[in-house]
XYZ file of C-alpha atoms in Angstrom:
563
model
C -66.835 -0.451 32.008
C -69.447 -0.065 35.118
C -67.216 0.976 37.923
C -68.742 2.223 41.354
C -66.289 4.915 43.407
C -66.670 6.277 46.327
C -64.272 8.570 48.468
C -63.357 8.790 52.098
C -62.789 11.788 53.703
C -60.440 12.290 56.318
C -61.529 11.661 59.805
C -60.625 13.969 63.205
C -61.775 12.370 66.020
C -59.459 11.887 68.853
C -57.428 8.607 69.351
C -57.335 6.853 72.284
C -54.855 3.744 73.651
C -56.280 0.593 72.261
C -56.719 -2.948 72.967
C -53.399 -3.308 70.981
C -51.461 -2.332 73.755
C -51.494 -5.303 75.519
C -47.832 -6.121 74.546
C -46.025 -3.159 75.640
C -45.548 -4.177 79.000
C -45.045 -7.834 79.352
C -41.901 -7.802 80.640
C -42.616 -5.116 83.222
C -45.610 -7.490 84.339
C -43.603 -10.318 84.544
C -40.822 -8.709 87.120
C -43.696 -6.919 89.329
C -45.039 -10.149 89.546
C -41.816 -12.268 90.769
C -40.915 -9.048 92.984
C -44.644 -9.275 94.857
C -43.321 -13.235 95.399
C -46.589 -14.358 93.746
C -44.686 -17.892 92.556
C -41.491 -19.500 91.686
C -41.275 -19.964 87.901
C -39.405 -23.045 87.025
C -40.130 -25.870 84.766
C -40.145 -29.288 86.277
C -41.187 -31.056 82.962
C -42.107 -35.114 83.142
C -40.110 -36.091 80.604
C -40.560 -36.776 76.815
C -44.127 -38.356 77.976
C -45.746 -34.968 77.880
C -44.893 -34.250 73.934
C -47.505 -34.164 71.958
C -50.386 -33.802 74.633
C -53.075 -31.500 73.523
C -55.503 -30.205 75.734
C -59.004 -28.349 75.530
C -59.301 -25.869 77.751
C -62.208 -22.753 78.141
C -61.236 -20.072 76.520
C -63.755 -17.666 78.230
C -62.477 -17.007 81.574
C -60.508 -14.177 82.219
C -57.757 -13.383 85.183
C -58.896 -14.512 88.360
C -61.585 -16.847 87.209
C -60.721 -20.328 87.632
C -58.124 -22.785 86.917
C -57.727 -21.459 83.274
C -57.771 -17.522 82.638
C -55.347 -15.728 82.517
C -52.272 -14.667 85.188
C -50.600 -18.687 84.639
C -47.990 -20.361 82.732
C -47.779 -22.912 81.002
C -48.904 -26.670 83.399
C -45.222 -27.582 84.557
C -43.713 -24.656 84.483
C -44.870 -23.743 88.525
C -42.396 -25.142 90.961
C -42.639 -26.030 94.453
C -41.892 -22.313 96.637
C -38.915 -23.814 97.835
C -37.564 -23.533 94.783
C -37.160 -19.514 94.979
C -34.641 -19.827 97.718
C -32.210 -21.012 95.518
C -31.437 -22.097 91.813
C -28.808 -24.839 91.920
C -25.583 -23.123 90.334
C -22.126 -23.589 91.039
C -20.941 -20.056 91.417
C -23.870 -18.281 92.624
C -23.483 -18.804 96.403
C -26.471 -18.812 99.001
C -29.102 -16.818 96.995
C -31.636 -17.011 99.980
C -29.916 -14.520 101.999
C -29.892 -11.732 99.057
C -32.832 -9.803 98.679
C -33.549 -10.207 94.834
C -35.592 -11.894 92.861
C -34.923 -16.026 91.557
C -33.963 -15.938 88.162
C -36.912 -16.004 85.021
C -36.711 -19.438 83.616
C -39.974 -18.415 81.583
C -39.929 -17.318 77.667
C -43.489 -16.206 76.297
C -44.228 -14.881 73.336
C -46.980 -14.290 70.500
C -45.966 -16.665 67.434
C -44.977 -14.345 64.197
C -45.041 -15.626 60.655
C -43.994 -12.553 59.327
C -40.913 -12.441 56.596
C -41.049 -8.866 55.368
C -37.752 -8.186 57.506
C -35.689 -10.483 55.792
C -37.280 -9.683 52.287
C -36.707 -5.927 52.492
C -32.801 -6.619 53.969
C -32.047 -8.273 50.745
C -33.459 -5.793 48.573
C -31.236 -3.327 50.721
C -28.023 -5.468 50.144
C -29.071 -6.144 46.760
C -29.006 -2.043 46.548
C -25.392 -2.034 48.204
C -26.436 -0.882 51.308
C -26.800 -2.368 54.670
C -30.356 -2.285 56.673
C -30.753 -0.220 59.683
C -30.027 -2.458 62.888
C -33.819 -1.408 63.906
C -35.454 -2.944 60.411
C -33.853 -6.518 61.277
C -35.736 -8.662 63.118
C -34.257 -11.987 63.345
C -37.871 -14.303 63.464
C -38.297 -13.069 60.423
C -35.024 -14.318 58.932
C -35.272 -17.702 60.259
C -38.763 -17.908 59.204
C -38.128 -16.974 55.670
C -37.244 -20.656 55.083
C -38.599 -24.144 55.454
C -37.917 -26.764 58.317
C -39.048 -29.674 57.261
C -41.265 -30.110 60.374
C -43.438 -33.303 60.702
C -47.128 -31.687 60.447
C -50.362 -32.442 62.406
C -52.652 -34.830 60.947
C -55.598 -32.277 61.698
C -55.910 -28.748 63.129
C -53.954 -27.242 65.756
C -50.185 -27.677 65.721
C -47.122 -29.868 65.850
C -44.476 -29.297 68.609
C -40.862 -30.099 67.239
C -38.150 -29.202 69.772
C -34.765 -30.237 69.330
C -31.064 -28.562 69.016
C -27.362 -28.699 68.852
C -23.927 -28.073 70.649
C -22.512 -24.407 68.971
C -18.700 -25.796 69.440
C -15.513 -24.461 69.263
C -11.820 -23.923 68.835
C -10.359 -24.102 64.485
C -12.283 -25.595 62.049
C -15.385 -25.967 64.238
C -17.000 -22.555 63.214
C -18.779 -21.695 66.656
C -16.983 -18.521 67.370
C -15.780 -17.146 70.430
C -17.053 -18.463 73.589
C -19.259 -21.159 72.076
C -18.030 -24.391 73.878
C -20.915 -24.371 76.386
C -23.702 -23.268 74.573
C -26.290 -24.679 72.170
C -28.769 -23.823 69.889
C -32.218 -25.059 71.125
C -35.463 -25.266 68.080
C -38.622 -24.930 68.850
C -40.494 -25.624 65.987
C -44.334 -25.043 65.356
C -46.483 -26.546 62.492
C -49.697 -26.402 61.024
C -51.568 -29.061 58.813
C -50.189 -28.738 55.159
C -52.741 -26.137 53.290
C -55.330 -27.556 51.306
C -55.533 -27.454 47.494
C -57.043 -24.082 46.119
C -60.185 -26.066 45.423
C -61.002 -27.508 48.551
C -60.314 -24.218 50.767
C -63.094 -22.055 51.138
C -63.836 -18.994 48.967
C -61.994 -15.747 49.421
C -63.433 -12.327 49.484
C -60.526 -9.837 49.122
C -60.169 -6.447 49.782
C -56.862 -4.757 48.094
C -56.257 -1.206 49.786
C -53.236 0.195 47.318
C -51.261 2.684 47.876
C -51.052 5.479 44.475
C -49.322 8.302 46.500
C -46.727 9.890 44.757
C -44.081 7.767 46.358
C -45.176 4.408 44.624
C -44.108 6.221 41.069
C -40.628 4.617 41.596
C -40.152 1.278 39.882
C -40.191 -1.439 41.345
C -43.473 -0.004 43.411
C -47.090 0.308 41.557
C -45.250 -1.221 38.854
C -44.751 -4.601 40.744
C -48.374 -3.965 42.286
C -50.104 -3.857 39.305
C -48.124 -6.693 38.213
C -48.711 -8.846 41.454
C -52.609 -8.326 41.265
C -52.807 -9.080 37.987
C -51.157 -12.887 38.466
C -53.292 -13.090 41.652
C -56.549 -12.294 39.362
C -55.245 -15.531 37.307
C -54.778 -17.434 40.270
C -57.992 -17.070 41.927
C -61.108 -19.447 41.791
C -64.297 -18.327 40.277
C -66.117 -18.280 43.212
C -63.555 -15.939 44.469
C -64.179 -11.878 44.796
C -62.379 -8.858 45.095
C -62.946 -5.273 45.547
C -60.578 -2.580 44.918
C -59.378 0.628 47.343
C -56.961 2.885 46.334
C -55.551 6.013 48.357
C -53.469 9.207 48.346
C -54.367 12.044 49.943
C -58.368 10.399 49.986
C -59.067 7.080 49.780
C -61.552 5.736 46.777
C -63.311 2.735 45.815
C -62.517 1.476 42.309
C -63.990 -1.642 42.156
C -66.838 -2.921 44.619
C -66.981 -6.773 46.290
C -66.710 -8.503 42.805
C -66.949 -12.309 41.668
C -64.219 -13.864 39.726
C -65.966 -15.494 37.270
C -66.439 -13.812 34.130
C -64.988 -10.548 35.598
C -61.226 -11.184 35.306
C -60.742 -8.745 32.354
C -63.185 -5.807 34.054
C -60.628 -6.445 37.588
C -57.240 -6.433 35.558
C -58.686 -3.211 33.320
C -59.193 -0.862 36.959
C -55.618 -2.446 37.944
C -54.361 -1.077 35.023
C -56.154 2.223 35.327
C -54.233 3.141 38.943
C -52.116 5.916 38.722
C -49.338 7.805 41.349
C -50.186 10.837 42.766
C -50.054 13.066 45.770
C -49.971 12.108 49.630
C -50.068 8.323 51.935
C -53.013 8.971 53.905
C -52.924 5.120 54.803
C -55.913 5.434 57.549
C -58.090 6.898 54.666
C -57.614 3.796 52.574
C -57.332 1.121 55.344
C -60.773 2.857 57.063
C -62.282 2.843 53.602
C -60.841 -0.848 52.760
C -62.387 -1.982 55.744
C -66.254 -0.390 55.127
C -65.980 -2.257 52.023
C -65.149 -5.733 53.367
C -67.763 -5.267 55.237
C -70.510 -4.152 53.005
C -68.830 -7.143 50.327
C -68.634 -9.803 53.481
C -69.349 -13.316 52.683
C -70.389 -15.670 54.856
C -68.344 -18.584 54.947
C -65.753 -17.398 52.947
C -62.281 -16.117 54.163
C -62.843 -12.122 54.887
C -59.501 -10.310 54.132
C -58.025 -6.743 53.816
C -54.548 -6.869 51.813
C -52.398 -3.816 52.269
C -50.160 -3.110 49.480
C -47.463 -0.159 50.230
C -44.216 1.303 50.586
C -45.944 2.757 53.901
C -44.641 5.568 53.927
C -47.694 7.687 56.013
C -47.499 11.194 56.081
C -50.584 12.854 56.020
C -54.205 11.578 58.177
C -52.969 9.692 61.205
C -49.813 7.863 61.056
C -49.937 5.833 64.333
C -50.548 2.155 63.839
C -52.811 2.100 67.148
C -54.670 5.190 66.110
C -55.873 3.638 62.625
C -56.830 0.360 64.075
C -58.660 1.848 66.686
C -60.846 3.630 64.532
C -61.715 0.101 62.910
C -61.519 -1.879 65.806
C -65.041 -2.700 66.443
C -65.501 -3.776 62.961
C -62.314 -5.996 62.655
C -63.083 -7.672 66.014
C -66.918 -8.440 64.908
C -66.414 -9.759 61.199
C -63.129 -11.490 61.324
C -61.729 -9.366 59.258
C -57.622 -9.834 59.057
C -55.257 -7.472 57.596
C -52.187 -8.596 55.228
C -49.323 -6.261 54.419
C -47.224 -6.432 51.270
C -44.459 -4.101 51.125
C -42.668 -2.660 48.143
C -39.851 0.272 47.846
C -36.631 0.626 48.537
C -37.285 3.379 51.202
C -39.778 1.304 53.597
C -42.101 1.695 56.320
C -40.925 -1.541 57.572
C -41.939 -1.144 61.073
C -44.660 0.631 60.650
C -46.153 -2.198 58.002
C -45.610 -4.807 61.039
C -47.273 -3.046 63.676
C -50.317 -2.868 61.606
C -50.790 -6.424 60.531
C -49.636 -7.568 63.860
C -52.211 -5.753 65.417
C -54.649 -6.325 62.989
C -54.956 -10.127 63.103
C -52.524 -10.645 59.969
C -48.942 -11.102 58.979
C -46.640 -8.875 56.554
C -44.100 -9.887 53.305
C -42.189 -8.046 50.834
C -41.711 -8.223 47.442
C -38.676 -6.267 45.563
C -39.459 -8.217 42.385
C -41.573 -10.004 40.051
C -39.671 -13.354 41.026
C -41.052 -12.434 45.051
C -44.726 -11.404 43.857
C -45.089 -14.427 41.929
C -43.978 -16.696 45.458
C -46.108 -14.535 47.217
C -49.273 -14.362 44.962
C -48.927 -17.629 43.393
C -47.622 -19.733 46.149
C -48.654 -18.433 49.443
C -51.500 -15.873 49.359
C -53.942 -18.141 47.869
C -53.078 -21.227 49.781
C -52.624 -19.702 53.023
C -56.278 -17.306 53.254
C -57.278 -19.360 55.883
C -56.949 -18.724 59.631
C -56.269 -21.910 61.507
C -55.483 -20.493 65.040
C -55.906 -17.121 66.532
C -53.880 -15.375 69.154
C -51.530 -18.091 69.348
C -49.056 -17.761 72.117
C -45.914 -19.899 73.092
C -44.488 -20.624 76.229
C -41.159 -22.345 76.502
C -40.042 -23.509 80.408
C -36.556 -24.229 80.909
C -34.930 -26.542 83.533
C -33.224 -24.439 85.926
C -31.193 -27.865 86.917
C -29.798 -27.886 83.850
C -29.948 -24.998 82.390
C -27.828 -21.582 83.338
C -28.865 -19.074 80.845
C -31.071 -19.074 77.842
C -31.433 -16.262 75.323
C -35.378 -15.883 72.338
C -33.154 -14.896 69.229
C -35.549 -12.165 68.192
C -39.176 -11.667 69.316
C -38.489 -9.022 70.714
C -41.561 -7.170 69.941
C -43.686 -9.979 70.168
C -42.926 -11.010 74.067
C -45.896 -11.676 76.271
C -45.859 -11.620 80.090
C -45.661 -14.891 81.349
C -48.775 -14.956 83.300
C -50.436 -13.664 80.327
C -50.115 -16.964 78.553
C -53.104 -17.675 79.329
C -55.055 -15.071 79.568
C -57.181 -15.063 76.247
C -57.642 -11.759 76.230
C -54.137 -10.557 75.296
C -53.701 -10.836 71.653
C -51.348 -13.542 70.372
C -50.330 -14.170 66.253
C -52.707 -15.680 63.879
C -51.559 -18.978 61.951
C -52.690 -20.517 58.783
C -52.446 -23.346 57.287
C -49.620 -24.902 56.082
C -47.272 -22.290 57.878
C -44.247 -23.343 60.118
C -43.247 -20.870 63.244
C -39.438 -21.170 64.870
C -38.015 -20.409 67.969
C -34.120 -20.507 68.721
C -32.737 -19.778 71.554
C -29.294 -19.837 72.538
C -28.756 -21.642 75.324
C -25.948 -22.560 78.467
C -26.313 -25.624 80.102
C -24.835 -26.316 83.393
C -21.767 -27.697 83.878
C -22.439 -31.727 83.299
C -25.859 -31.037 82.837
C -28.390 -34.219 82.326
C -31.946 -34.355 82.034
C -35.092 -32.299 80.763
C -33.808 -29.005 79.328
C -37.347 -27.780 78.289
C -40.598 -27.787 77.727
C -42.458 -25.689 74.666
C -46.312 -25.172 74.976
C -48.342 -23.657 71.959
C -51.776 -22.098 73.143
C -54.211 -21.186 70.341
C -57.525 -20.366 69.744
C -59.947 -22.418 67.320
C -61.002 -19.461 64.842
C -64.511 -20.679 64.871
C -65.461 -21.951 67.852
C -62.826 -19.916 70.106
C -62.086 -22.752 72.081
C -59.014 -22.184 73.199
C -56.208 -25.811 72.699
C -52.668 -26.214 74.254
C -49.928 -28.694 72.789
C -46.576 -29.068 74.319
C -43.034 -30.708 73.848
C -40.210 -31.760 75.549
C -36.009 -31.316 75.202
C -34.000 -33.379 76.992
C -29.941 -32.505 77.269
C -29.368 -35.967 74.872
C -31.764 -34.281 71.914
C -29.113 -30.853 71.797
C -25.505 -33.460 72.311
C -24.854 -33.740 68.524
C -22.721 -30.678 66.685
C -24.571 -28.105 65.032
C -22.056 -27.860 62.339
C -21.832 -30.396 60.123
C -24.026 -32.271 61.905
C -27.426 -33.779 61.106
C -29.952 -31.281 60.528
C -29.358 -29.098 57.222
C -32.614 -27.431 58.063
C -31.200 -26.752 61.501
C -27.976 -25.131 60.068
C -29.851 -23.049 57.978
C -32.328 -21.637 60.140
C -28.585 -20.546 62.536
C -26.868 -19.353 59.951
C -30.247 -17.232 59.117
C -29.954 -16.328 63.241
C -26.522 -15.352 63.183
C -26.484 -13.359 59.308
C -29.301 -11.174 61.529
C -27.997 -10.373 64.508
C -24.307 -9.388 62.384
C -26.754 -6.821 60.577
C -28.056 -5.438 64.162
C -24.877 -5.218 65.567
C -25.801 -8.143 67.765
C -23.509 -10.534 70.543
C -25.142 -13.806 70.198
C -22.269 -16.806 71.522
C -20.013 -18.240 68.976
C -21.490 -16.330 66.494
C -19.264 -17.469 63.104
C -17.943 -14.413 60.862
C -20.178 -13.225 57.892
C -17.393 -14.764 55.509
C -17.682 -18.241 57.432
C -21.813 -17.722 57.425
C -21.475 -17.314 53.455
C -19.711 -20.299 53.321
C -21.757 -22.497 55.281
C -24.999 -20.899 53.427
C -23.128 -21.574 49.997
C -22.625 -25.216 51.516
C -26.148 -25.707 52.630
C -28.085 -24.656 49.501
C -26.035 -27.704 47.506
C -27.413 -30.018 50.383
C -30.167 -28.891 50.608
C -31.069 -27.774 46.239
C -32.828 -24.837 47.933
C -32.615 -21.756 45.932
C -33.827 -19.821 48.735
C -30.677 -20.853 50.735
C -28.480 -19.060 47.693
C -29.908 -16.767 47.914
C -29.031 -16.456 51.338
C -25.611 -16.963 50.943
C -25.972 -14.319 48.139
C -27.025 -11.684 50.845
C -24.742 -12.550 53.513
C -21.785 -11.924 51.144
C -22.883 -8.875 50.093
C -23.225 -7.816 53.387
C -19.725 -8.773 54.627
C -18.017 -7.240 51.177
C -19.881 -4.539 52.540
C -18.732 -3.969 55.612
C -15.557 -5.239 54.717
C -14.985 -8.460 56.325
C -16.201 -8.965 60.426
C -15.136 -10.795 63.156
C -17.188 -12.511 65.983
C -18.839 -11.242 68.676
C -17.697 -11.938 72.154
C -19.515 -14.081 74.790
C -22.190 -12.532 77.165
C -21.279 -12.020 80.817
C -22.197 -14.837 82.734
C -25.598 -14.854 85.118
C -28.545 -16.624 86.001
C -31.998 -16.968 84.013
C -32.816 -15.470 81.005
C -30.255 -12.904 79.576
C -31.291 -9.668 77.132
């Protein structure tokens, strides 16, 4: 068998702060910013006229350079200056003689297809323990399952935003506190992904992970297993190479076509053995020199990560690996996937890479999960459809009195970086769906616009940067969330809720994990979803458990956005 290696050694330059820290201080940003009284932020949305509008805009300009760069929200979301004065609120008295700043009526944040949070919490239950608080991320929960979004009919994205009333009092499962709050969806789609033969070719780099670590089963085991059903999957015209590391990093198998090669690919698969140290910037520097030395034009350039990623030798700082490939990522294309396996996880660690690395992040705990992954998604979803995509949702301050992001929490932009192209935002492919919630408390007889959600994105080949938008009104959210009309709806709260139970979390009218298992249990007959019993499955493992919860209490009542 002709096999070409080649090893890595370790590097020691210094590391300096990269690009990717762009995110770490949106929300500082966005108070200095209301503090210097630079503008009110309000939305004053036109009504369900503006859904669906789509507009081109240059994606070039930078802060400070015309009408759109960066340092501005979202059109509509500006209001008039007279509107920092005073919000209109029953109980908050004269706020123009008190020297603080209006309320935030602004939620921005990069969009986040990620699932490997929700994947690796059910392995955990499955294990009879619960995930620490930190692992859960509650995007990635609701995420995990389909929402039955109506699609664009070509690139760029569909805005869905609708909701329900939580309720309250017996029998209406909304918890404590819930009578006056809602559950607002904002719901992004892409065009359906195209059928593996008319997507382009893919030229795949695997960078796995043989430290000593991935011995356990259920690790190289399931990776072998996983790249030998992708090897079936793939076209002809498709080509991988091969990168394995430990201590060193080495090159198994160079850029190599599909065709007529499958048997050569699955025999170095086979061949991959455990042993020593996770040096994973040795293998993901090494996986990236040989994307680019195998790079295709016109094909879909990708480094996939396989890896309990656990680092401990080379650096083990997200920022300082990608900065050491920075240049090359940013100049090829080239995005990075994660797949994590293990019981004991680099969870967050996996997720800051591929989130600053252009790319998303899964799990897979079994051969039922790598088949889904590397028979349903990978192969359909190489693409990139939109790049640094960014939402922006503005709520009504007339009618709205607090609003809560379930989750995103390490995904927030500053507001007046919505716009600016040069902070990074979440790449989308094709065929992928993106949700929102937010809890929300309307105003005490509250009628009218509620809010308005605009996606910003940027087109991955001509960088042209396109905006779409949707609108709420209070009559979209009126209808009960239980029981009520949308089973997708249900499922992606109960999803919301089941996550912030793990992380210890105060969301309003949050049902117990009992009632949650229930309404899962009740959902995935609706709906024939396995996925959804699944769900149910976890959430009653995690309440046995912890031996039966309540439900959390309601927040303390203010103005704006609440943490």
């Amino acid at each position: 068998m002709h096999q070409v290696s080649r090893r890595h050694e370790k590097r020691s330059e210094g590391r300096t702060e990269g690009w990717a820290g762009v995110r770490a201080g949106g929300r500082a940003g966005a108070v200095a910013l209301l503090l210097a009284g630079a503008m009110a932020l309000t939305a004053c949305g036109s009504g369900d006229s503006a859904s669906g509008d789509r507009h081109a805009v240059n994606s070039d300009t930078r802060k400070g350079q015309g009408s759109t760069g960066g340092g501005q929200p979202a059109p509509d979301a500006v209001a008039p200056e007279k509107g920092r004065s005073a919000a209109p609120t029953e109980d908050s008295g004269d706020e123009s003689k008190l020297d603080v700043a209006p309320p935030d009526y602004l939620s921005t944040f990069a969009l986040d297809v990620d699932t490997a949070s929700y994947g690796y919490a059910r392995r955990t239950l499955g294990d009879g323990m619960l995930p620490s608080p930190e692992e859960v991320r509650p995007e990635e929960f609701v995420n995990s399952f389909r929402q039955g979004y109506e699609r664009p009919k070509g690139p760029g994205f569909s805005v869905n935003v609708d909701g329900a009333r939580i309720g309250s009092g017996k029998g209406a499962g909304g918890g404590t506190g819930a009578s006056d709050w809602s559950l607002l969806r904002v719901g992004l789609a892409t065009e359906a992904a195209p059928s593996t033969a008319e997507r382009p070719p893919a030229a795949l780099t695997f960078v796995v992970d043989i430290s000593g670590s991935m011995a356990e089963t259920g690790r190289l085991d399931l990776v072998r297993k996983s790249l030998n059903i992708l090897t079936d999957e793939l076209r002809d015209d498709d080509s991988i190479s091969l990168v394995t590391f430990s201590d060193e990093a080495e090159t198994r198998l160079p850029m190599t076509r599909l065709k007529g090669n499958r048997n050569r690919i699955k025999d170095v698969v086979e061949e991959m053995q455990p042993t020593q140290s996770t040096n994973v910037e040795a293998g993901i520097t090494l996986g990236y020199e040989e994307s680019v030395e195998g790079h295709r034009k016109g094909a879909t350039n990708r480094v996939v990560l396989l890896s309990d990623a656990l680092a401990n030798t080379g650096d083990t700082e997200a920022d300082g690996i990608l900065e050491k490939i920075d240049s090359t990522r940013r100049e090829y294309g080239i995005t990075l996937f994660g797949v994590g396996v293990g019981s004991d996880y680099g969870d967050a660690f996996m997720e800051q890479l591929t989130n600053k690395g252009d790319g998303n992040t899964t799990y897979v705990g079994d051969e039922e999960q790598a088949r889904k992954v590397f028979v349903d998604q990978l192969p359909a979803h190489l693409e990139i459809r939109a790049r640094d995509a960014k939402a922006q949702v503005a709520f009504d301050r007339k009618t709205v009195k607090q609003f809560r992001l379930i989750g995103y929490e390490n995904r927030k932009v500053a507001d007046e970086d919505f716009r600016d192209d040069s902070v990074d935002g979440g790449e989308v492919g094709p065929g992928h769906t993106v949700t929102a919630l937010y809890a929300v408390r309307l105003r005490e007889g509250a009628s009218g616009t509620v809010a308005k959600a605009t996606v910003r994105w940027l087109d991955p080949k001509t960088r042209e940067a396109q905006e779409e938008t949707g609108t709420a009104t209070t009559g979209a959210i009126d209808g009960s969330l239980w029981g009520g009309g949308s089973d997708r709806l249900q499922v992606a709260a109960v999803a919301a809720y089941f996550a912030d139970h793990l992380r210890g979390g105060d969301l309003p009218g949050a049902p117990g994990l009992g009632e949650l298992a229930s309404r899962a249990a009740g959902l995935a007959e609706t709906t024939e979803d396995s996925s959804v019993t699944k769900l149910a499955k976890a959430i009653g493992q995690a309440d046995r458990i912890k031996g039966g919860s309540g439900t959390d209490e309601e927040p303390e009542p203010g103005e704006g956005e609440i943490g």
